Amino acid sequence: MSKPRIIATHSYRGGTGKSNVTANIAIEFARLGLRVGIVDTDLPSPGIHILFGQDQPLKTVNGVLQKRYPLHEAIVDVTPETIQSQGAVLLLPGSPKPGDIAQIVKESYSMEAMVDIYRDYIKSAALDLLLIDTHPGLNEPTLYSITVSDLLIMVLRPDRQDYQGTAVAIDVARKLGVPAISLLVNKALTSSDWPQLKTTIEGTYGERCLGILPQSDDIIRYGGTGLFCLQEPNHPLARGLQMMSAAILELLDIKVENVAP
């Protein structure tokens, strides 16, 4: 494969399902034989670790930023057994401890240090892809993460508030010189006219819509625990995530040898 790539997944508002999307596409990339790293930079409200069964991570990106321990000690191999012979998923979680969250909110942190973590993570773990799960909205940490990414994926719901906020975020990303921007519509009603929705999204923002994922009571049933693409591999939502992952690799011109089952 060519040089490692960085993908930032972002949403202007919370509640779009951004972390679920990030976790599941990481699994899909690993199915194809890629080494995928995830870093949770939503430090005021971290949560992606729960999807990988890491309810109380002992070491986190917070501690690395505060130089309490080296990066390699905080990286957790969360590769599911079923795909260990194919690729790998490595997680650098955020801390869910109230004291750590309060400290981050109060003191913030050096974004140069976070960018150094991204680079060291890619090198030390020999990653093909690094996925950055960002904090919603527009703030300094998010802007830095967007700036260093090769692809920004804006996750939005099909409602007017998300439409307006997404337009602002995309305009900022363009001014920051992000090489590629794409959109993903999540939690769309199955009764909606999806082809028309895709056309509207692409016409409104002038960027590619990678896909539309359905609102699903089934994913709610799991209560935010586990990885949906493994739990319900034949579900329309899981199939949509697989198609979206393939579209991302095509967009970034990443060639893979393995074929997902």
PDB file of C-alpha atoms in Angstrom:
ATOM      1  CA  MET A   1       0.000   0.000   0.000  1.00  0.00           C
ATOM      2  CA  SER A   2       1.033   3.626  -0.468  1.00  0.00           C
ATOM      3  CA  LYS A   3       1.612   6.034   2.393  1.00  0.00           C
ATOM      4  CA  PRO A   4      -0.704   5.808   5.409  1.00  0.00           C
ATOM      5  CA  ARG A   5      -3.807   7.996   5.276  1.00  0.00           C
ATOM      6  CA  ILE A   6      -5.657   9.937   7.944  1.00  0.00           C
ATOM      7  CA  ILE A   7      -9.452  10.094   7.940  1.00  0.00           C
ATOM      8  CA  ALA A   8     -11.334  12.455  10.269  1.00  0.00           C
ATOM      9  CA  THR A   9     -14.976  11.636  10.968  1.00  0.00           C
ATOM     10  CA  HIS A  10     -16.848  14.691  12.135  1.00  0.00           C
ATOM     11  CA  SER A  11     -20.324  16.073  12.736  1.00  0.00           C
ATOM     12  CA  TYR A  12     -21.431  19.581  13.520  1.00  0.00           C
ATOM     13  CA  ARG A  13     -23.865  18.349  16.169  1.00  0.00           C
ATOM     14  CA  GLY A  14     -23.852  15.422  18.564  1.00  0.00           C
ATOM     15  CA  GLY A  15     -26.140  12.438  18.153  1.00  0.00           C
ATOM     16  CA  THR A  16     -25.427  11.730  14.499  1.00  0.00           C
ATOM     17  CA  GLY A  17     -23.978   8.263  15.162  1.00  0.00           C
ATOM     18  CA  LYS A  18     -20.487   9.396  14.173  1.00  0.00           C
ATOM     19  CA  SER A  19     -18.625   7.137  16.625  1.00  0.00           C
ATOM     20  CA  ASN A  20     -20.679   4.111  15.601  1.00  0.00           C
ATOM     21  CA  VAL A  21     -19.833   4.808  11.971  1.00  0.00           C
ATOM     22  CA  THR A  22     -16.131   5.233  12.782  1.00  0.00           C
ATOM     23  CA  ALA A  23     -15.943   1.974  14.740  1.00  0.00           C
ATOM     24  CA  ASN A  24     -17.789  -0.064  12.142  1.00  0.00           C
ATOM     25  CA  ILE A  25     -15.872   1.173   9.111  1.00  0.00           C
ATOM     26  CA  ALA A  26     -12.649   0.413  11.004  1.00  0.00           C
ATOM     27  CA  ILE A  27     -13.816  -3.199  11.193  1.00  0.00           C
ATOM     28  CA  GLU A  28     -14.686  -3.228   7.500  1.00  0.00           C
ATOM     29  CA  PHE A  29     -11.240  -1.874   6.587  1.00  0.00           C
ATOM     30  CA  ALA A  30      -9.594  -4.530   8.758  1.00  0.00           C
ATOM     31  CA  ARG A  31     -11.625  -7.257   7.018  1.00  0.00           C
ATOM     32  CA  LEU A  32      -9.827  -6.192   3.858  1.00  0.00           C
ATOM     33  CA  GLY A  33      -6.410  -6.732   5.437  1.00  0.00           C
ATOM     34  CA  LEU A  34      -5.603  -3.182   6.550  1.00  0.00           C
ATOM     35  CA  ARG A  35      -4.033  -2.146   9.854  1.00  0.00           C
ATOM     36  CA  VAL A  36      -6.369   0.499  11.201  1.00  0.00           C
ATOM     37  CA  GLY A  37      -5.838   2.812  14.155  1.00  0.00           C
ATOM     38  CA  ILE A  38      -8.537   4.829  15.893  1.00  0.00           C
ATOM     39  CA  VAL A  39      -7.937   7.776  18.203  1.00  0.00           C
ATOM     40  CA  ASP A  40     -10.752   9.277  20.244  1.00  0.00           C
ATOM     41  CA  THR A  41     -10.275  13.047  20.307  1.00  0.00           C
ATOM     42  CA  ASP A  42     -13.761  13.675  21.655  1.00  0.00           C
ATOM     43  CA  LEU A  43     -12.126  14.089  25.054  1.00  0.00           C
ATOM     44  CA  PRO A  44     -14.956  16.029  26.751  1.00  0.00           C
ATOM     45  CA  SER A  45     -17.319  13.128  25.981  1.00  0.00           C
ATOM     46  CA  PRO A  46     -15.361  10.025  24.907  1.00  0.00           C
ATOM     47  CA  GLY A  47     -17.305   6.902  24.094  1.00  0.00           C
ATOM     48  CA  ILE A  48     -16.020   4.883  21.165  1.00  0.00           C
ATOM     49  CA  HIS A  49     -14.132   2.589  23.567  1.00  0.00           C
ATOM     50  CA  ILE A  50     -17.449   1.152  24.797  1.00  0.00           C
ATOM     51  CA  LEU A  51     -18.233  -0.204  21.322  1.00  0.00           C
ATOM     52  CA  PHE A  52     -15.060  -2.267  21.564  1.00  0.00           C
ATOM     53  CA  GLY A  53     -15.830  -3.593  25.057  1.00  0.00           C
ATOM     54  CA  GLN A  54     -13.315  -1.312  26.789  1.00  0.00           C
ATOM     55  CA  ASP A  55     -15.624   0.101  29.468  1.00  0.00           C
ATOM     56  CA  GLN A  56     -12.849   1.490  31.704  1.00  0.00           C
ATOM     57  CA  PRO A  57      -9.597   1.798  29.741  1.00  0.00           C
ATOM     58  CA  LEU A  58      -6.655   1.917  32.130  1.00  0.00           C
ATOM     59  CA  LYS A  59      -4.455   4.054  29.905  1.00  0.00           C
ATOM     60  CA  THR A  60      -5.691   6.667  27.462  1.00  0.00           C
ATOM     61  CA  VAL A  61      -4.721   9.475  25.122  1.00  0.00           C
ATOM     62  CA  ASN A  62      -5.222  11.834  28.081  1.00  0.00           C
ATOM     63  CA  GLY A  63      -2.330  10.238  29.927  1.00  0.00           C
ATOM     64  CA  VAL A  64      -0.135  10.294  26.827  1.00  0.00           C
ATOM     65  CA  LEU A  65      -0.817  14.014  26.370  1.00  0.00           C
ATOM     66  CA  GLN A  66       0.070  14.598  30.020  1.00  0.00           C
ATOM     67  CA  LYS A  67       3.243  12.482  29.594  1.00  0.00           C
ATOM     68  CA  ARG A  68       2.233  10.062  32.339  1.00  0.00           C
ATOM     69  CA  TYR A  69       3.195   7.090  30.142  1.00  0.00           C
ATOM     70  CA  PRO A  70       4.358   6.467  26.571  1.00  0.00           C
ATOM     71  CA  LEU A  71       2.010   6.105  23.621  1.00  0.00           C
ATOM     72  CA  HIS A  72       2.518   2.379  23.086  1.00  0.00           C
ATOM     73  CA  GLU A  73       1.216   1.603  26.577  1.00  0.00           C
ATOM     74  CA  ALA A  74      -2.152   3.241  25.816  1.00  0.00           C
ATOM     75  CA  ILE A  75      -2.820   1.529  22.460  1.00  0.00           C
ATOM     76  CA  VAL A  76      -5.252  -1.369  22.785  1.00  0.00           C
ATOM     77  CA  ASP A  77      -5.580  -4.149  20.210  1.00  0.00           C
ATOM     78  CA  VAL A  78      -9.364  -4.496  19.774  1.00  0.00           C
ATOM     79  CA  THR A  79      -9.305  -6.692  16.674  1.00  0.00           C
ATOM     80  CA  PRO A  80     -12.217  -9.145  16.780  1.00  0.00           C
ATOM     81  CA  GLU A  81     -11.165 -12.804  16.700  1.00  0.00           C
ATOM     82  CA  THR A  82     -13.055 -13.388  13.474  1.00  0.00           C
ATOM     83  CA  ILE A  83     -10.805 -11.041  11.483  1.00  0.00           C
ATOM     84  CA  GLN A  84      -7.447 -11.434  13.246  1.00  0.00           C
ATOM     85  CA  SER A  85      -6.072 -13.351  10.265  1.00  0.00           C
ATOM     86  CA  GLN A  86      -7.001 -10.480   7.946  1.00  0.00           C
ATOM     87  CA  GLY A  87      -6.181  -7.070   9.421  1.00  0.00           C
ATOM     88  CA  ALA A  88      -6.012  -5.259  12.748  1.00  0.00           C
ATOM     89  CA  VAL A  89      -7.914  -2.595  14.668  1.00  0.00           C
ATOM     90  CA  LEU A  90      -5.978  -0.664  17.301  1.00  0.00           C
ATOM     91  CA  LEU A  91      -7.629   1.836  19.633  1.00  0.00           C
ATOM     92  CA  LEU A  92      -6.228   4.849  21.467  1.00  0.00           C
ATOM     93  CA  PRO A  93      -9.168   5.656  23.766  1.00  0.00           C
ATOM     94  CA  GLY A  94     -10.133   8.806  25.596  1.00  0.00           C
ATOM     95  CA  SER A  95     -10.567   8.712  29.356  1.00  0.00           C
ATOM     96  CA  PRO A  96     -14.135   8.414  30.711  1.00  0.00           C
ATOM     97  CA  LYS A  97     -13.005   9.365  34.232  1.00  0.00           C
ATOM     98  CA  PRO A  98     -14.709  12.574  35.428  1.00  0.00           C
ATOM     99  CA  GLY A  99     -11.454  13.961  36.827  1.00  0.00           C
ATOM    100  CA  ASP A 100      -9.627  13.482  33.528  1.00  0.00           C
ATOM    101  CA  ILE A 101     -12.497  15.037  31.566  1.00  0.00           C
ATOM    102  CA  ALA A 102     -12.640  18.020  33.922  1.00  0.00           C
ATOM    103  CA  GLN A 103      -8.896  18.530  33.591  1.00  0.00           C
ATOM    104  CA  ILE A 104      -9.041  18.470  29.782  1.00  0.00           C
ATOM    105  CA  VAL A 105     -11.959  20.916  29.724  1.00  0.00           C
ATOM    106  CA  LYS A 106     -10.248  23.247  32.193  1.00  0.00           C
ATOM    107  CA  GLU A 107      -6.673  23.152  30.927  1.00  0.00           C
ATOM    108  CA  SER A 108      -7.104  22.038  27.299  1.00  0.00           C
ATOM    109  CA  TYR A 109      -3.960  20.616  25.689  1.00  0.00           C
ATOM    110  CA  SER A 110      -1.354  21.325  23.057  1.00  0.00           C
ATOM    111  CA  MET A 111      -2.657  20.422  19.636  1.00  0.00           C
ATOM    112  CA  GLU A 112       0.901  20.166  18.396  1.00  0.00           C
ATOM    113  CA  ALA A 113       1.314  17.366  20.938  1.00  0.00           C
ATOM    114  CA  MET A 114      -1.825  15.641  19.631  1.00  0.00           C
ATOM    115  CA  VAL A 115      -0.578  15.855  16.051  1.00  0.00           C
ATOM    116  CA  ASP A 116       2.722  14.338  17.214  1.00  0.00           C
ATOM    117  CA  ILE A 117       0.683  11.491  18.707  1.00  0.00           C
ATOM    118  CA  TYR A 118      -1.019  10.920  15.352  1.00  0.00           C
ATOM    119  CA  ARG A 119       2.338  10.685  13.594  1.00  0.00           C
ATOM    120  CA  ASP A 120       3.927   8.462  16.245  1.00  0.00           C
ATOM    121  CA  TYR A 121       0.839   6.224  16.284  1.00  0.00           C
ATOM    122  CA  ILE A 122       0.983   5.690  12.525  1.00  0.00           C
ATOM    123  CA  LYS A 123       4.686   4.912  12.605  1.00  0.00           C
ATOM    124  CA  SER A 124       4.935   2.769  15.732  1.00  0.00           C
ATOM    125  CA  ALA A 125       1.857   0.668  14.924  1.00  0.00           C
ATOM    126  CA  ALA A 126       2.651   0.462  11.179  1.00  0.00           C
ATOM    127  CA  LEU A 127      -0.833   1.702  10.326  1.00  0.00           C
ATOM    128  CA  ASP A 128      -2.381   1.836   6.886  1.00  0.00           C
ATOM    129  CA  LEU A 129      -5.198   4.092   8.088  1.00  0.00           C
ATOM    130  CA  LEU A 130      -5.690   6.332  11.117  1.00  0.00           C
ATOM    131  CA  LEU A 131      -9.291   7.265  11.931  1.00  0.00           C
ATOM    132  CA  ILE A 132      -9.811  10.344  14.100  1.00  0.00           C
ATOM    133  CA  ASP A 133     -13.136  10.403  15.940  1.00  0.00           C
ATOM    134  CA  THR A 134     -13.570  14.125  16.573  1.00  0.00           C
ATOM    135  CA  HIS A 135     -15.506  16.238  19.062  1.00  0.00           C
ATOM    136  CA  PRO A 136     -18.700  17.669  17.490  1.00  0.00           C
ATOM    137  CA  GLY A 137     -18.821  21.333  16.556  1.00  0.00           C
ATOM    138  CA  LEU A 138     -15.980  23.629  15.605  1.00  0.00           C
ATOM    139  CA  ASN A 139     -13.231  24.135  18.164  1.00  0.00           C
ATOM    140  CA  GLU A 140      -9.459  24.313  18.082  1.00  0.00           C
ATOM    141  CA  PRO A 141      -8.767  20.570  18.570  1.00  0.00           C
ATOM    142  CA  THR A 142     -11.262  19.661  15.869  1.00  0.00           C
ATOM    143  CA  LEU A 143      -9.823  22.196  13.434  1.00  0.00           C
ATOM    144  CA  TYR A 144      -6.311  20.800  13.931  1.00  0.00           C
ATOM    145  CA  SER A 145      -7.535  17.252  13.371  1.00  0.00           C
ATOM    146  CA  ILE A 146      -9.347  18.300  10.214  1.00  0.00           C
ATOM    147  CA  THR A 147      -6.272  20.129   8.942  1.00  0.00           C
ATOM    148  CA  VAL A 148      -3.986  17.063   9.115  1.00  0.00           C
ATOM    149  CA  SER A 149      -6.501  14.661   7.552  1.00  0.00           C
ATOM    150  CA  ASP A 150      -6.401  13.354   3.994  1.00  0.00           C
ATOM    151  CA  LEU A 151     -10.176  12.914   4.006  1.00  0.00           C
ATOM    152  CA  LEU A 152     -12.871  14.571   6.092  1.00  0.00           C
ATOM    153  CA  ILE A 153     -16.137  12.631   6.372  1.00  0.00           C
ATOM    154  CA  MET A 154     -19.018  14.806   7.555  1.00  0.00           C
ATOM    155  CA  VAL A 155     -21.741  12.707   9.177  1.00  0.00           C
ATOM    156  CA  LEU A 156     -25.166  14.323   9.265  1.00  0.00           C
ATOM    157  CA  ARG A 157     -28.778  13.482   9.851  1.00  0.00           C
ATOM    158  CA  PRO A 158     -31.395  14.555   7.313  1.00  0.00           C
ATOM    159  CA  ASP A 159     -32.716  17.557   9.227  1.00  0.00           C
ATOM    160  CA  ARG A 160     -32.402  21.303   8.761  1.00  0.00           C
ATOM    161  CA  GLN A 161     -30.200  21.961  11.803  1.00  0.00           C
ATOM    162  CA  ASP A 162     -27.644  19.423  10.637  1.00  0.00           C
ATOM    163  CA  TYR A 163     -27.792  20.797   7.092  1.00  0.00           C
ATOM    164  CA  GLN A 164     -26.948  24.317   8.222  1.00  0.00           C
ATOM    165  CA  GLY A 165     -24.171  23.312  10.619  1.00  0.00           C
ATOM    166  CA  THR A 166     -22.628  20.966   8.086  1.00  0.00           C
ATOM    167  CA  ALA A 167     -22.452  23.797   5.543  1.00  0.00           C
ATOM    168  CA  VAL A 168     -20.472  25.894   8.013  1.00  0.00           C
ATOM    169  CA  ALA A 169     -18.085  23.031   8.814  1.00  0.00           C
ATOM    170  CA  ILE A 170     -17.468  22.241   5.147  1.00  0.00           C
ATOM    171  CA  ASP A 171     -16.763  25.902   4.362  1.00  0.00           C
ATOM    172  CA  VAL A 172     -14.200  26.009   7.173  1.00  0.00           C
ATOM    173  CA  ALA A 173     -12.610  22.742   6.003  1.00  0.00           C
ATOM    174  CA  ARG A 174     -12.215  24.113   2.493  1.00  0.00           C
ATOM    175  CA  LYS A 175     -10.519  27.229   3.838  1.00  0.00           C
ATOM    176  CA  LEU A 176      -8.175  24.979   5.834  1.00  0.00           C
ATOM    177  CA  GLY A 177      -7.204  23.185   2.616  1.00  0.00           C
ATOM    178  CA  VAL A 178      -8.457  19.696   3.445  1.00  0.00           C
ATOM    179  CA  PRO A 179      -7.587  17.574   0.370  1.00  0.00           C
ATOM    180  CA  ALA A 180     -10.901  15.695   0.200  1.00  0.00           C
ATOM    181  CA  ILE A 181     -14.324  16.130   1.812  1.00  0.00           C
ATOM    182  CA  SER A 182     -17.238  13.705   1.633  1.00  0.00           C
ATOM    183  CA  LEU A 183     -20.599  13.376   3.312  1.00  0.00           C
ATOM    184  CA  LEU A 184     -22.490  10.533   4.925  1.00  0.00           C
ATOM    185  CA  VAL A 185     -26.173  10.743   5.760  1.00  0.00           C
ATOM    186  CA  ASN A 186     -27.062   8.652   8.805  1.00  0.00           C
ATOM    187  CA  LYS A 187     -30.394   7.782  10.432  1.00  0.00           C
ATOM    188  CA  ALA A 188     -32.438   8.345   7.285  1.00  0.00           C
ATOM    189  CA  LEU A 189     -36.029   7.120   7.228  1.00  0.00           C
ATOM    190  CA  THR A 190     -36.438   4.053   5.043  1.00  0.00           C
ATOM    191  CA  SER A 191     -39.554   5.668   3.590  1.00  0.00           C
ATOM    192  CA  SER A 192     -37.527   8.603   2.242  1.00  0.00           C
ATOM    193  CA  ASP A 193     -36.638   9.008  -1.419  1.00  0.00           C
ATOM    194  CA  TRP A 194     -32.951   8.129  -1.030  1.00  0.00           C
ATOM    195  CA  PRO A 195     -31.823   8.839  -4.616  1.00  0.00           C
ATOM    196  CA  GLN A 196     -33.403  12.290  -4.389  1.00  0.00           C
ATOM    197  CA  LEU A 197     -31.859  12.845  -0.937  1.00  0.00           C
ATOM    198  CA  LYS A 198     -28.403  11.944  -2.290  1.00  0.00           C
ATOM    199  CA  THR A 199     -28.865  14.300  -5.231  1.00  0.00           C
ATOM    200  CA  THR A 200     -29.974  17.092  -2.895  1.00  0.00           C
ATOM    201  CA  ILE A 201     -27.015  16.576  -0.525  1.00  0.00           C
ATOM    202  CA  GLU A 202     -24.448  16.592  -3.329  1.00  0.00           C
ATOM    203  CA  GLY A 203     -26.068  19.584  -5.006  1.00  0.00           C
ATOM    204  CA  THR A 204     -26.241  21.541  -1.761  1.00  0.00           C
ATOM    205  CA  TYR A 205     -22.658  20.992  -0.618  1.00  0.00           C
ATOM    206  CA  GLY A 206     -20.834  20.342  -3.875  1.00  0.00           C
ATOM    207  CA  GLU A 207     -19.172  17.248  -2.402  1.00  0.00           C
ATOM    208  CA  ARG A 208     -19.632  13.519  -2.857  1.00  0.00           C
ATOM    209  CA  CYS A 209     -22.182  11.710  -0.686  1.00  0.00           C
ATOM    210  CA  LEU A 210     -20.589   8.373   0.211  1.00  0.00           C
ATOM    211  CA  GLY A 211     -23.888   6.829   1.173  1.00  0.00           C
ATOM    212  CA  ILE A 212     -27.109   6.962   3.121  1.00  0.00           C
ATOM    213  CA  LEU A 213     -27.585   4.749   6.167  1.00  0.00           C
ATOM    214  CA  PRO A 214     -31.020   3.897   7.549  1.00  0.00           C
ATOM    215  CA  GLN A 215     -32.499   4.749  10.910  1.00  0.00           C
ATOM    216  CA  SER A 216     -32.621   1.378  12.637  1.00  0.00           C
ATOM    217  CA  ASP A 217     -34.393   0.188  15.753  1.00  0.00           C
ATOM    218  CA  ASP A 218     -32.071  -2.817  15.654  1.00  0.00           C
ATOM    219  CA  ILE A 219     -28.954  -0.770  16.422  1.00  0.00           C
ATOM    220  CA  ILE A 220     -30.827   0.931  19.264  1.00  0.00           C
ATOM    221  CA  ARG A 221     -31.666  -2.512  20.647  1.00  0.00           C
ATOM    222  CA  TYR A 222     -27.960  -3.164  21.235  1.00  0.00           C
ATOM    223  CA  GLY A 223     -27.780  -0.067  23.412  1.00  0.00           C
ATOM    224  CA  GLY A 224     -24.508   1.259  22.011  1.00  0.00           C
ATOM    225  CA  THR A 225     -22.570  -1.885  22.910  1.00  0.00           C
ATOM    226  CA  GLY A 226     -20.720  -3.942  20.348  1.00  0.00           C
ATOM    227  CA  LEU A 227     -20.132  -3.566  16.643  1.00  0.00           C
ATOM    228  CA  PHE A 228     -23.212  -3.736  14.493  1.00  0.00           C
ATOM    229  CA  CYS A 229     -21.420  -4.955  11.385  1.00  0.00           C
ATOM    230  CA  LEU A 230     -20.381  -8.066  13.349  1.00  0.00           C
ATOM    231  CA  GLN A 231     -23.657  -8.512  15.212  1.00  0.00           C
ATOM    232  CA  GLU A 232     -25.917  -8.196  12.155  1.00  0.00           C
ATOM    233  CA  PRO A 233     -23.682  -8.645   9.066  1.00  0.00           C
ATOM    234  CA  ASN A 234     -26.596  -9.073   6.646  1.00  0.00           C
ATOM    235  CA  HIS A 235     -28.633  -6.133   7.926  1.00  0.00           C
ATOM    236  CA  PRO A 236     -29.202  -3.259   5.443  1.00  0.00           C
ATOM    237  CA  LEU A 237     -27.282  -0.950   7.782  1.00  0.00           C
ATOM    238  CA  ALA A 238     -24.286  -3.294   7.847  1.00  0.00           C
ATOM    239  CA  ARG A 239     -24.408  -3.630   4.073  1.00  0.00           C
ATOM    240  CA  GLY A 240     -24.504   0.140   3.772  1.00  0.00           C
ATOM    241  CA  LEU A 241     -21.411   0.434   5.970  1.00  0.00           C
ATOM    242  CA  GLN A 242     -19.596  -2.105   3.788  1.00  0.00           C
ATOM    243  CA  MET A 243     -20.442  -0.170   0.629  1.00  0.00           C
ATOM    244  CA  MET A 244     -19.370   3.088   2.231  1.00  0.00           C
ATOM    245  CA  SER A 245     -16.034   1.599   3.300  1.00  0.00           C
ATOM    246  CA  ALA A 246     -15.384   0.436  -0.251  1.00  0.00           C
ATOM    247  CA  ALA A 247     -16.242   3.925  -1.542  1.00  0.00           C
ATOM    248  CA  ILE A 248     -13.740   5.494   0.868  1.00  0.00           C
ATOM    249  CA  LEU A 249     -10.934   3.199  -0.278  1.00  0.00           C
ATOM    250  CA  GLU A 250     -11.757   4.012  -3.902  1.00  0.00           C
ATOM    251  CA  LEU A 251     -11.771   7.728  -3.140  1.00  0.00           C
ATOM    252  CA  LEU A 252      -8.352   7.515  -1.483  1.00  0.00           C
ATOM    253  CA  ASP A 253      -7.043   5.178  -4.225  1.00  0.00           C
ATOM    254  CA  ILE A 254      -6.184   2.481  -1.677  1.00  0.00           C
ATOM    255  CA  LYS A 255      -5.773  -0.942  -3.215  1.00  0.00           C
ATOM    256  CA  VAL A 256      -6.408  -4.037  -1.111  1.00  0.00           C
ATOM    257  CA  GLU A 257      -5.824  -7.701  -1.886  1.00  0.00           C
ATOM    258  CA  ASN A 258      -8.333  -9.299   0.466  1.00  0.00           C
ATOM    259  CA  VAL A 259     -12.027  -9.372  -0.319  1.00  0.00           C
ATOM    260  CA  ALA A 260     -14.541  -8.956   2.459  1.00  0.00           C
ATOM    261  CA  PRO A 261     -16.694 -12.060   3.043  1.00  0.00           C
TER     262      PRO A 261
END
